[in-house]
Tab-separated table of C-alpha atoms in Angstrom:
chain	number	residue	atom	x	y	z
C	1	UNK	CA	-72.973	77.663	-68.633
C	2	UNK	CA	-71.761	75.014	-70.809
C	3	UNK	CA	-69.662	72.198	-68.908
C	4	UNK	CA	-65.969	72.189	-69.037
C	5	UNK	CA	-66.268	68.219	-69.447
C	6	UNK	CA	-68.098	69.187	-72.974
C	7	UNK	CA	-66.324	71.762	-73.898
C	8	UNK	CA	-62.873	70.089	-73.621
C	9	UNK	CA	-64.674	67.571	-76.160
C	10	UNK	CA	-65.159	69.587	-79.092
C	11	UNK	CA	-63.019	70.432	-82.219
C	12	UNK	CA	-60.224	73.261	-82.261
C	13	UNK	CA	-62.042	74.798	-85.230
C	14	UNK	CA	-64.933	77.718	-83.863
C	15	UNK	CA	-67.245	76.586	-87.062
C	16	UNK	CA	-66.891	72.638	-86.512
C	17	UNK	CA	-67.287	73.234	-82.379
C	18	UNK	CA	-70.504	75.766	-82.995
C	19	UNK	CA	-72.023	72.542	-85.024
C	20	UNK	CA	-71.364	70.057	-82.845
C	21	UNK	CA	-72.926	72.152	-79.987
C	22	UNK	CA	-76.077	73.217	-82.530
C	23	UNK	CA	-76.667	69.335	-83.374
C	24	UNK	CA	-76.284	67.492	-79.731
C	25	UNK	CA	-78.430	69.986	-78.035
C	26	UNK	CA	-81.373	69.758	-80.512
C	27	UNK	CA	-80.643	65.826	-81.356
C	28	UNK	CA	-81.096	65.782	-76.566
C	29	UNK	CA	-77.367	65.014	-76.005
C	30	UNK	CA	-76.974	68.439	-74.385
C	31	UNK	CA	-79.065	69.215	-71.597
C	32	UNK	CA	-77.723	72.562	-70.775
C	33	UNK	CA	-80.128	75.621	-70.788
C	34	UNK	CA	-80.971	76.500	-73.724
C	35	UNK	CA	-80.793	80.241	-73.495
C	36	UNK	CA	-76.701	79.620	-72.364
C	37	UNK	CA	-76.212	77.360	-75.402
C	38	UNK	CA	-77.668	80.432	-77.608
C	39	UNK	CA	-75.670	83.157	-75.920
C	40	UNK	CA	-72.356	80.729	-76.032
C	41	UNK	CA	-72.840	80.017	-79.819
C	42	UNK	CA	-73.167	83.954	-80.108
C	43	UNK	CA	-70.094	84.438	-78.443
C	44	UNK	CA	-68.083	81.998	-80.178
C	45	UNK	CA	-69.187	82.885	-83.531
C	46	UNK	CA	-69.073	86.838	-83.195
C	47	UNK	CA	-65.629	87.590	-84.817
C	48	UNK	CA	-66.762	85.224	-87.673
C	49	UNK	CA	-69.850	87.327	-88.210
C	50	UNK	CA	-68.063	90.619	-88.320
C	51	UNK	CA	-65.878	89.058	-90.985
C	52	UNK	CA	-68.930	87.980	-93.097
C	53	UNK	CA	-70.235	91.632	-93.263
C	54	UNK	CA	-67.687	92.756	-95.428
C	55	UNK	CA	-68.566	89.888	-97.721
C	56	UNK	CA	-72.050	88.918	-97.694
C	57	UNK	CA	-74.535	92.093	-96.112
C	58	UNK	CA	-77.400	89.499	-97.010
C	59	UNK	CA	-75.520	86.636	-94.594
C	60	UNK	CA	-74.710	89.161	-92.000
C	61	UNK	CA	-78.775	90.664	-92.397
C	62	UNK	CA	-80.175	86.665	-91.805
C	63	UNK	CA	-78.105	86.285	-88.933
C	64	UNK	CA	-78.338	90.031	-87.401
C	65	UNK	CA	-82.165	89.005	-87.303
C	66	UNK	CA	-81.603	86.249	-84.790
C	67	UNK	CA	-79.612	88.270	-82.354
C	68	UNK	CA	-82.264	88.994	-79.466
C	69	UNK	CA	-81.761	90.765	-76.444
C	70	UNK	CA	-80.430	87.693	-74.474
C	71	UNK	CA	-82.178	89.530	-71.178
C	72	UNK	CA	-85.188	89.286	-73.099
C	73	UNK	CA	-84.758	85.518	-74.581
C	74	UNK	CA	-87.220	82.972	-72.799
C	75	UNK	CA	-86.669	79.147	-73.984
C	76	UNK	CA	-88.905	78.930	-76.457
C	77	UNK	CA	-87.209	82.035	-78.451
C	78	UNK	CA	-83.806	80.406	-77.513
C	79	UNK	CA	-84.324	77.098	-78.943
C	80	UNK	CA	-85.366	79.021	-82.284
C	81	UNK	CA	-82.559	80.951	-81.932
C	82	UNK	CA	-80.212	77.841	-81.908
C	83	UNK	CA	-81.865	76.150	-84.698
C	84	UNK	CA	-80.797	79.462	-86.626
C	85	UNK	CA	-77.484	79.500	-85.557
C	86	UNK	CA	-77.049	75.746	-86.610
C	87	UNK	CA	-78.528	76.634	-90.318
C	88	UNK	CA	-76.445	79.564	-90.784
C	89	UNK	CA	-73.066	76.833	-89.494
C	90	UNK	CA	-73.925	74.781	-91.839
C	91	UNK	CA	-74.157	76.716	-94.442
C	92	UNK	CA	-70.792	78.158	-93.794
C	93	UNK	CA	-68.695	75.064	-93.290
C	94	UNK	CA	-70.308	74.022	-96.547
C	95	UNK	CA	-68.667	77.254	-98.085
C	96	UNK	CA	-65.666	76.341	-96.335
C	97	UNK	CA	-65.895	72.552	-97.331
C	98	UNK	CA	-65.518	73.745	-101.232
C	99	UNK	CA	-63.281	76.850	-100.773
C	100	UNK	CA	-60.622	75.660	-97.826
C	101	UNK	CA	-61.271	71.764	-97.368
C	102	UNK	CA	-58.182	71.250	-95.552
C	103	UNK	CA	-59.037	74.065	-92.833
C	104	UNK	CA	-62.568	72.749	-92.192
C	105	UNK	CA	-61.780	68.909	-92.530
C	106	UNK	CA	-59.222	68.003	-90.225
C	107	UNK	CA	-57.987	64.733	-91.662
C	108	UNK	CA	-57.153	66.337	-94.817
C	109	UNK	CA	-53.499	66.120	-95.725
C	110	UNK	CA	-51.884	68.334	-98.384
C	111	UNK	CA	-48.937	65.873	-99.644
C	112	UNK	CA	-45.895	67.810	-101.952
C	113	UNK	CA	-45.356	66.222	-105.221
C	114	UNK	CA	-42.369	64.555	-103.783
C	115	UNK	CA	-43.993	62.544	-101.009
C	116	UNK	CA	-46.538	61.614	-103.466
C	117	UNK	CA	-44.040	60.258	-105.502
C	118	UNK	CA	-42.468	58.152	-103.012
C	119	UNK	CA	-46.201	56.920	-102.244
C	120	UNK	CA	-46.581	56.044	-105.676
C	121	UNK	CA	-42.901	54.057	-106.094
C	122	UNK	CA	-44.143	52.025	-102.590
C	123	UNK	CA	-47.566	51.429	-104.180
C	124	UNK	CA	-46.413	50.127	-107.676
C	125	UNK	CA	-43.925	47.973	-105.312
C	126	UNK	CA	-47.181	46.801	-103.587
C	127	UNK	CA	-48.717	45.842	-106.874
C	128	UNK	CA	-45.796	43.904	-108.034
C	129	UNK	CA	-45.282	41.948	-104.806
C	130	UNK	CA	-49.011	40.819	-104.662
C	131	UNK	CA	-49.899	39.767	-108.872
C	132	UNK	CA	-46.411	37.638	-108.391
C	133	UNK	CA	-46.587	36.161	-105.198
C	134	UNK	CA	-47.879	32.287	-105.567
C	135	UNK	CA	-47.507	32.539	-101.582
C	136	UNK	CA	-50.666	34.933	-101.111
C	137	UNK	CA	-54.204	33.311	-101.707
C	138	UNK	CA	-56.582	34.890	-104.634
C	139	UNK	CA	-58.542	36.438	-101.613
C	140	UNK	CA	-55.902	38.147	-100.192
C	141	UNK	CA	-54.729	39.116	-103.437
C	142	UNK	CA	-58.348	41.025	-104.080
C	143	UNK	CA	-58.584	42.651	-100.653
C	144	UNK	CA	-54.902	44.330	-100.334
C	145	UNK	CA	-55.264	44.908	-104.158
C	146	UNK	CA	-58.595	47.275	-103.521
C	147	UNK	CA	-56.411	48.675	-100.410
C	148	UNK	CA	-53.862	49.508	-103.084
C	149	UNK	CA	-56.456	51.025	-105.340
C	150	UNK	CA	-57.998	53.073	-102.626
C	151	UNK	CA	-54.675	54.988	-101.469
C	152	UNK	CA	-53.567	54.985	-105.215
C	153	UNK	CA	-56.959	57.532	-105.641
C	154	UNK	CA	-56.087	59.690	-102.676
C	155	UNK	CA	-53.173	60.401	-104.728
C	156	UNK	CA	-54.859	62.202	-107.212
C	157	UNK	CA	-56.764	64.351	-105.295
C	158	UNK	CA	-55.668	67.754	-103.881
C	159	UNK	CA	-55.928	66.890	-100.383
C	160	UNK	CA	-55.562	63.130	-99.813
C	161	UNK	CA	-57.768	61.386	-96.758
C	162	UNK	CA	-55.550	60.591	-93.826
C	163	UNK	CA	-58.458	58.212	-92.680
C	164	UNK	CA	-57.651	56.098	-96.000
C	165	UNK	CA	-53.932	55.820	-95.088
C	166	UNK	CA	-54.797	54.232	-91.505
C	167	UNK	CA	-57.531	52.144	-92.571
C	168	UNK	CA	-54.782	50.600	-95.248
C	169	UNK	CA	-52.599	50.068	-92.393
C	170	UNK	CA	-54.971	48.578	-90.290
C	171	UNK	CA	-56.525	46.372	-93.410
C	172	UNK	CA	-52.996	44.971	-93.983
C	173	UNK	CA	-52.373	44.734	-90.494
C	174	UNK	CA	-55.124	42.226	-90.478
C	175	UNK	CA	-53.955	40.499	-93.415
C	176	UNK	CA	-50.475	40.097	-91.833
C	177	UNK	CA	-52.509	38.143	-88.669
C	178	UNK	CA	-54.630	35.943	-90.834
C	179	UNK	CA	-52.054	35.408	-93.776
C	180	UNK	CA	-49.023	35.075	-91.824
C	181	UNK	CA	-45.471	35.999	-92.994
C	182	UNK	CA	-46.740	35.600	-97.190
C	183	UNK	CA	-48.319	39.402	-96.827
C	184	UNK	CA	-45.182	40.968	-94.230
C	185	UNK	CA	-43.456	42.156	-97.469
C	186	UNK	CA	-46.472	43.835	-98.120
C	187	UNK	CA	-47.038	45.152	-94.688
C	188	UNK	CA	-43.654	46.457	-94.838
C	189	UNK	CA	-44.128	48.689	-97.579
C	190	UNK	CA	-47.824	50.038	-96.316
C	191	UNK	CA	-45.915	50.516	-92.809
C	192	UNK	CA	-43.477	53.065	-94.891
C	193	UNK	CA	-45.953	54.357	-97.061
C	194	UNK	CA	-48.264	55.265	-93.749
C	195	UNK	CA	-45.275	57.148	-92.242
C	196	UNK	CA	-44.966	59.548	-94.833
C	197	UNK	CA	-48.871	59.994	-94.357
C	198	UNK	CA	-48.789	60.339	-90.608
C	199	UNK	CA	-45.551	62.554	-91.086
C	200	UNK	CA	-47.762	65.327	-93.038
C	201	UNK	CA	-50.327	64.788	-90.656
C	202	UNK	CA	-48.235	65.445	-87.530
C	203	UNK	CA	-46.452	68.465	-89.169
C	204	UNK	CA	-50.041	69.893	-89.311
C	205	UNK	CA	-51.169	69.160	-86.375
C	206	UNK	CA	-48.139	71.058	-85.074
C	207	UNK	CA	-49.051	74.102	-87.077
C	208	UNK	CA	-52.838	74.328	-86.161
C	209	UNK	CA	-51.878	74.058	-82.286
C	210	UNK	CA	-51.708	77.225	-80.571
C	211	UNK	CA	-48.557	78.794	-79.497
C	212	UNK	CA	-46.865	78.518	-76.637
C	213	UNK	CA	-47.268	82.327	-74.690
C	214	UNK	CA	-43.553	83.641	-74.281
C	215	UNK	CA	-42.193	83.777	-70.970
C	216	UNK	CA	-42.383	87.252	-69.206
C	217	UNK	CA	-38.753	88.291	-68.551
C	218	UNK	CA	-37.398	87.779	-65.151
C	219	UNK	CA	-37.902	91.180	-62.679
C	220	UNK	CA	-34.416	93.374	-62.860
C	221	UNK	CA	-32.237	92.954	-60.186
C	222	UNK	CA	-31.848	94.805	-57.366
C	223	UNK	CA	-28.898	97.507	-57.659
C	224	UNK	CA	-26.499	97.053	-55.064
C	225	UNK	CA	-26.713	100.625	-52.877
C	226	UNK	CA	-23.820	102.749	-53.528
C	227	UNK	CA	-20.533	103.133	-52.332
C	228	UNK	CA	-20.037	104.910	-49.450
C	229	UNK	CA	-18.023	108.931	-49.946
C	230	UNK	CA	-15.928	110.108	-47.439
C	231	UNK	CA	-16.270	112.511	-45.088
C	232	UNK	CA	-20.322	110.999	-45.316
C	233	UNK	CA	-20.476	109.061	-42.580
C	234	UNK	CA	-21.956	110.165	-39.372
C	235	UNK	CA	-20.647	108.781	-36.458
């Protein structure tokens, strides 16, 4: 079967992990057989299939097709198996990818309207530092200004990019190291702005992780034997 190396490499989410699997074994990055990367993508995906019958009996039909007898799958019929179960992934997480973004994309951060106000305050801050600073060169100005502009449309969307928040802070990081101390004021404001961002991101990640399995509760005790009655004892 599938190596525990591998395995410990792919994405918590059974849709993104079944892709990943579909595409490195048929791009040659996965060597394993070919008839134990069908029957593990089978596996992995069967509660999601039972879930789609309800919805879509067409769906369900397409991929009830593909299910062979896995005692009776040679390579050949594997291989064509796999290339079925990466169509019918891809397909889904594109269904996903329009209906739940923020499931299937896993830098996607949902921010409340308050912490995208207090993005927008720190960005209009930005903005005013760098069109009045005579300490900042022209070039500068353009580059953090289109770093500005880039978080500023993240804001607008429904799920804002968590890439696009640590790219800003690593753009103005650079800045800070080639600039010097003219762009820190700057810095300092992306720096807060990126901790509200990484905030969100961390409270997610803290959802999506599985739960730790309660403790069994610690065997009763032994009962102490009873008191001795009188007139009991044999001597």
């Amino acid at each position: 079967m599938i190596d525990n190396d591998y395995l410990a490499t792919l994405p918590k989410n059974k849709l993104l992990a079944a892709n990943k699997i579909c595409t490195d074994f048929l791009e040659g990055d996965l060597k394993d057989d070919p008839v134990d990367v069908a029957f593990t993508l089978k596996v992995l995906l069967e509660d999601i299939v039972n879930l789609d019958k309800e919805n879509s009996t067409e769906v369900s039909a397409n991929f009830l097709f593909i299910r062979i007898d896995r005692f009776k799958l040679r390579r050949t019929a594997a291989h064509g198996e796999i290339i079925q179960y990466h169509r019918y992934v891809k397909a889904l997480i594109t269904r996903e990818t329009i209906e739940n973004p923020a499931v299937i994309n896993t830098f996607l951060i949902n921010l409340s309207a308050e912490e995208k106000s207090k993005i927008d305050d720190l960005l209009s801050e930005i903005r005013n530092i760098i069109r009045e600073s005579t300490a900042i060169t022209d070039e500068f100005k353009r580059r953090l200004l289109k770093t500005v502009n880039s978080l500023q449309a993240e804001l607008d969307k429904e799920y804002s990019d968590y890439r696009v928040f640590l790219d800003g802070m690593v753009e103005v990081s650079e800045a800070v190291g080639e600039a010097g101390e003219n762009v820190k004021p700057v810095f300092d404001r992306i720096k807060e702005l990126f901790g509200i961002a990484d905030k969100v991101r961390k409270t997610k990640e803290a959802l999506e992780a599985p739960s730790k399995p309660e403790a069994l509760p610690p065997p009763a005790k032994l009962l102490p034997p009873p008191d001795k009655i009188d007139g009991d004892d044999i001597e």
